[in-house]
Each structure stands twice: as C-alpha cells, then as structure tokens.
Short mmCIF file of C-alpha atoms in Angstrom, two decimals:
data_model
loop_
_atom_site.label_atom_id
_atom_site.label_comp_id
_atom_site.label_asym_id
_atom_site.label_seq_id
_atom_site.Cartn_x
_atom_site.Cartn_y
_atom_site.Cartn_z
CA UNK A 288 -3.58 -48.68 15.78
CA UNK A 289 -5.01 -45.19 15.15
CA UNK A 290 -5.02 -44.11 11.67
CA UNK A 291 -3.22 -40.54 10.86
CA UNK A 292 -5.22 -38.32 9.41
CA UNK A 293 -4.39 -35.50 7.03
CA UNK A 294 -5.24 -32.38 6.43
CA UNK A 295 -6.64 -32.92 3.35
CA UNK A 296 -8.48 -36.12 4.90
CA UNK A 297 -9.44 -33.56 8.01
CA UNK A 298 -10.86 -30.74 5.55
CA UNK A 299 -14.10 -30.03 5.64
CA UNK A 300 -16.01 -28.39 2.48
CA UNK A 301 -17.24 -24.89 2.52
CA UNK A 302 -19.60 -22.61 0.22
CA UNK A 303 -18.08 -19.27 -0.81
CA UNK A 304 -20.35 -16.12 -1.40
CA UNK A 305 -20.37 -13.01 -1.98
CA UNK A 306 -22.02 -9.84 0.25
CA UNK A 307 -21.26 -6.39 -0.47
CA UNK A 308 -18.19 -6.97 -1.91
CA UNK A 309 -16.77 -9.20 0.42
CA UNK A 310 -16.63 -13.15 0.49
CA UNK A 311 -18.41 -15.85 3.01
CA UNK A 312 -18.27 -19.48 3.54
CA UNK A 313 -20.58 -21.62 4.98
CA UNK A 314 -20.40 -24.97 5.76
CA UNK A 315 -21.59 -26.90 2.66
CA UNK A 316 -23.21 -29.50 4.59
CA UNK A 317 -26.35 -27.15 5.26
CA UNK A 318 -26.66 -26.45 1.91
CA UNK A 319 -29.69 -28.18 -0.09
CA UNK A 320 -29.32 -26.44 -3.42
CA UNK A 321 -28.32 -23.35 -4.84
CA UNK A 322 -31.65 -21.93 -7.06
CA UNK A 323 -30.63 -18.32 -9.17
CA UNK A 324 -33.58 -15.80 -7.81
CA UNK A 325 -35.49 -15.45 -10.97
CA UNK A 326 -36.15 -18.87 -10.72
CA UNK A 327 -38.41 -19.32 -7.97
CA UNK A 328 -41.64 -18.20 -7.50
CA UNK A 329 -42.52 -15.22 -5.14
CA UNK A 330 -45.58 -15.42 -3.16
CA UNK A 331 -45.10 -12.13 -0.95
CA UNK A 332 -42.88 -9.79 -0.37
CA UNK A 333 -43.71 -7.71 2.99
CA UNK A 334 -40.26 -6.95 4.59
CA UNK A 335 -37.12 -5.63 4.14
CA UNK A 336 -35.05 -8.39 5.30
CA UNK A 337 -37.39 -11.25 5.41
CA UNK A 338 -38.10 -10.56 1.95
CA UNK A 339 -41.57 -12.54 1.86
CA UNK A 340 -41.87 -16.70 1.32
CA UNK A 341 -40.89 -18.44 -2.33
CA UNK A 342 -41.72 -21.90 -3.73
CA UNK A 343 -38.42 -24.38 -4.19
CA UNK A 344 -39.64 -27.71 -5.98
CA UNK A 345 -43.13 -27.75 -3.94
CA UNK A 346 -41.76 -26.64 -0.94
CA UNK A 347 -42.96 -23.22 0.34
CA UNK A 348 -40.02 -21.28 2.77
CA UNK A 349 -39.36 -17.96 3.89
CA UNK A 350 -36.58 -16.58 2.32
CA UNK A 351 -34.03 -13.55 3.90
CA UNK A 352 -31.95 -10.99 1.55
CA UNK A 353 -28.49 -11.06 3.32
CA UNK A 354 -27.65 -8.48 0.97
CA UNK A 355 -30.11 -6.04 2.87
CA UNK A 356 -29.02 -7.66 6.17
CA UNK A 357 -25.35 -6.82 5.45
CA UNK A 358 -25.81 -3.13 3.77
CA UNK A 359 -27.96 -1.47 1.70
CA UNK A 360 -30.21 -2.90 -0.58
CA UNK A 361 -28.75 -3.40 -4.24
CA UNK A 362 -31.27 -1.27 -6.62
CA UNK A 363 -32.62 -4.20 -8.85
CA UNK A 364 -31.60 -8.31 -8.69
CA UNK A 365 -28.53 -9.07 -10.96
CA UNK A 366 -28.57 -11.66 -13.64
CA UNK A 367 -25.85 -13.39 -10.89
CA UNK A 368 -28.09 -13.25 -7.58
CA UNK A 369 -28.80 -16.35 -6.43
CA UNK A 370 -30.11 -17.99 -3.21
CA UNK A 371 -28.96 -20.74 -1.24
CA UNK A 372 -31.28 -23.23 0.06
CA UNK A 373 -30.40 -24.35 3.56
CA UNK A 374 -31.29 -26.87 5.38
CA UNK A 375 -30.98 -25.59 9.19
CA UNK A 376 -31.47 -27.02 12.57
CA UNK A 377 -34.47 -25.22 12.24
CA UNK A 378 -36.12 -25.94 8.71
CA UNK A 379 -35.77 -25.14 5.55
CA UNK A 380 -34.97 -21.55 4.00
CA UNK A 381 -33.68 -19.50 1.58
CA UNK A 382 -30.80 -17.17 1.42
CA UNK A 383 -30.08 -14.48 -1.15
CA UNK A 384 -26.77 -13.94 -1.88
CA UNK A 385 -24.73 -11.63 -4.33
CA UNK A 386 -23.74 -14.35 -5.66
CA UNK A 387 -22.02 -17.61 -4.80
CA UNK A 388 -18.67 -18.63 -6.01
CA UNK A 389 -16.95 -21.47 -5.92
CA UNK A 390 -16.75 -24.65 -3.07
CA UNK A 391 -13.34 -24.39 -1.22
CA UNK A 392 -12.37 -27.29 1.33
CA UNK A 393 -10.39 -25.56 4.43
CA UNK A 394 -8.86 -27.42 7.67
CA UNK A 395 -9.90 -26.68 11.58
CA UNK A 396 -6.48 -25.31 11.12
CA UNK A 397 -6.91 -23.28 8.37
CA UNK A 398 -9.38 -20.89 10.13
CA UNK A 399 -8.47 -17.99 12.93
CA UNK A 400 -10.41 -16.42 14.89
CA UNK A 401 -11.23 -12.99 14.35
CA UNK A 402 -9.79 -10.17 16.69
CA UNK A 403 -12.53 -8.48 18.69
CA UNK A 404 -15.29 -10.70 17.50
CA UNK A 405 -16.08 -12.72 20.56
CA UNK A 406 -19.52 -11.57 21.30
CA UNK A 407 -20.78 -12.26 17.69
CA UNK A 408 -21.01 -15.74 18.14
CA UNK A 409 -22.32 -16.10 14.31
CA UNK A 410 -18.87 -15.82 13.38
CA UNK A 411 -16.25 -18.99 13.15
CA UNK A 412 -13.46 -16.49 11.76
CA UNK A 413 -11.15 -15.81 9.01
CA UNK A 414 -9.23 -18.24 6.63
CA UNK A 415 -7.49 -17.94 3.22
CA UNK A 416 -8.53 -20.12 0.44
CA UNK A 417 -7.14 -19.11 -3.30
CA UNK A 418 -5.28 -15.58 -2.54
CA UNK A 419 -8.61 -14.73 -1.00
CA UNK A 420 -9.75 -14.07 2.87
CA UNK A 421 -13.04 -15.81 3.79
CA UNK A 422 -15.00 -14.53 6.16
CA UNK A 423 -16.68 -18.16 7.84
CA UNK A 424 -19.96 -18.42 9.45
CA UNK A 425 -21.57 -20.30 11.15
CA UNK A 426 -25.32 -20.18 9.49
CA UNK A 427 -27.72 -21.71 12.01
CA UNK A 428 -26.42 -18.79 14.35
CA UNK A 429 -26.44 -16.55 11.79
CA UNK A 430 -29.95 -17.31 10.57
CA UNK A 431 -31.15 -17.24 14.08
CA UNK A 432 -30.19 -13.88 15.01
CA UNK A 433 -33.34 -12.10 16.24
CA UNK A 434 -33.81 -8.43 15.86
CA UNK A 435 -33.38 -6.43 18.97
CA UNK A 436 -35.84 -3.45 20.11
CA UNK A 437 -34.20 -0.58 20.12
CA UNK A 438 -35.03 0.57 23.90
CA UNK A 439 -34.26 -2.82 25.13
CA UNK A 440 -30.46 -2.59 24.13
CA UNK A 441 -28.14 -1.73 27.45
CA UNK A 442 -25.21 0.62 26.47
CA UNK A 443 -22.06 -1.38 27.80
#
C-alpha cells in the first residue's frame, strides 16, 4: 500500500536572497553555512566577479559577488551583505549576496516556469512564497556558467 504524500510532506526547503532588489531561492540543501562578509578573511581580490579567494573555518575557496554578476557593483559592503557557503557538485564556494532572508519550503507544484526562459537553463522558474515572487535557481548551473568571448557569440 503506497503511502499519500502531501504537499507539505512533498515540499522541499529553499534559501531566499536578495540581488538588486529582487528575491532568489536556492535549494537549501547546497547550502553549508551562511558567514556575513566582514567575517571572513580576504586573501585577494583580483576580479570583478570572482572577487578573489576567502578563508571559511580553515577552508580556503574562491568566492563570486552575484551582486556584480547581476548589476552593478554596490559602492561599499552593507552591514547586511552576507555570503552563502555552498557546497556544489563541484566544491566548495562562496556566494555574496545582498542579503539573505528567510528559509521558505515550496512544492514541485508551487513553481512555474518562466515565459521565454528556456535557453537559460540556470533558471527552475517562478513561485510565490509570503506575498512575494521568488525567482528559483538552480545553483550548480548557475555557478557553472562560464564567460563567453565576445567574438565567439553567433547572433541568432
């Protein structure tokens, strides 16, 4: 005899941040531990996006500044930045974030996919969670998005 399951029992959990005004969610299970910037040490800082490697509890990872990724760079780090350790198909690294917000738990169901977004694979698509629309991703793709040379991009 099968047991029913229900949506609650079917939900999965999901980090919420915030990006230029606008609010992600990531699946919580690829989250290690969330670390506010100021509190981990810096050993470089060459890029813009790949904003050098920092030290989390003995560990030494590169760490990326989605907020330069998804706009322009904020002019100094706000009390509230913080970065989210992940732990990735592909190692360890840090995130920085505008901030993160809250956990929300959110059903297969739950999330649509977004219009037009087919090709950007990095995106799982849009659910509502508290009055608010999350924008869901899916961060190994996300985090493994390579940058492009310009002349090697085909005009469709």
């Amino acid at each position: 005899m099968a047991i029913p399951t229900t949506p609650a029992a079917a939900a999965r959990q999901y980090l919420v941040f915030r990006l230029g005004g606008l609010d992600y969610a990531l699946d919580f299970s690829r989250v290690q531990e969330l670390r506010p910037l100021q509190a981990l040490e810096r050993l470089s800082a060459d890029g813009e996006v790949v904003a050098g490697v920092v030290v989390s509890r003995g560990v030494i990872m590169p760490i990326v500044d989605m907020r330069v990724a998804f706009g322009p760079r904020p002019p100094q780090h706000d009390p509230l930045t913080d970065v989210v350790i992940l732990k990735l198909s592909g190692g360890v690294m840090g995130m920085v974030v505008d901030g993160v917000t809250d956990i929300v738990a959110l059903a297969a169901e739950q999330i649509r996919p977004i219009a037009g977004a087919a090709a950007v694979d990095y995106l799982v698509g849009l659910a509502q969670a508290d009055g608010r629309r999350l924008i869901v991703v899916d961060i190994d793709k996300l985090m493994a998005i390579r940058k492009v040379p310009f002349g090697a991009r085909q005009a469709a």
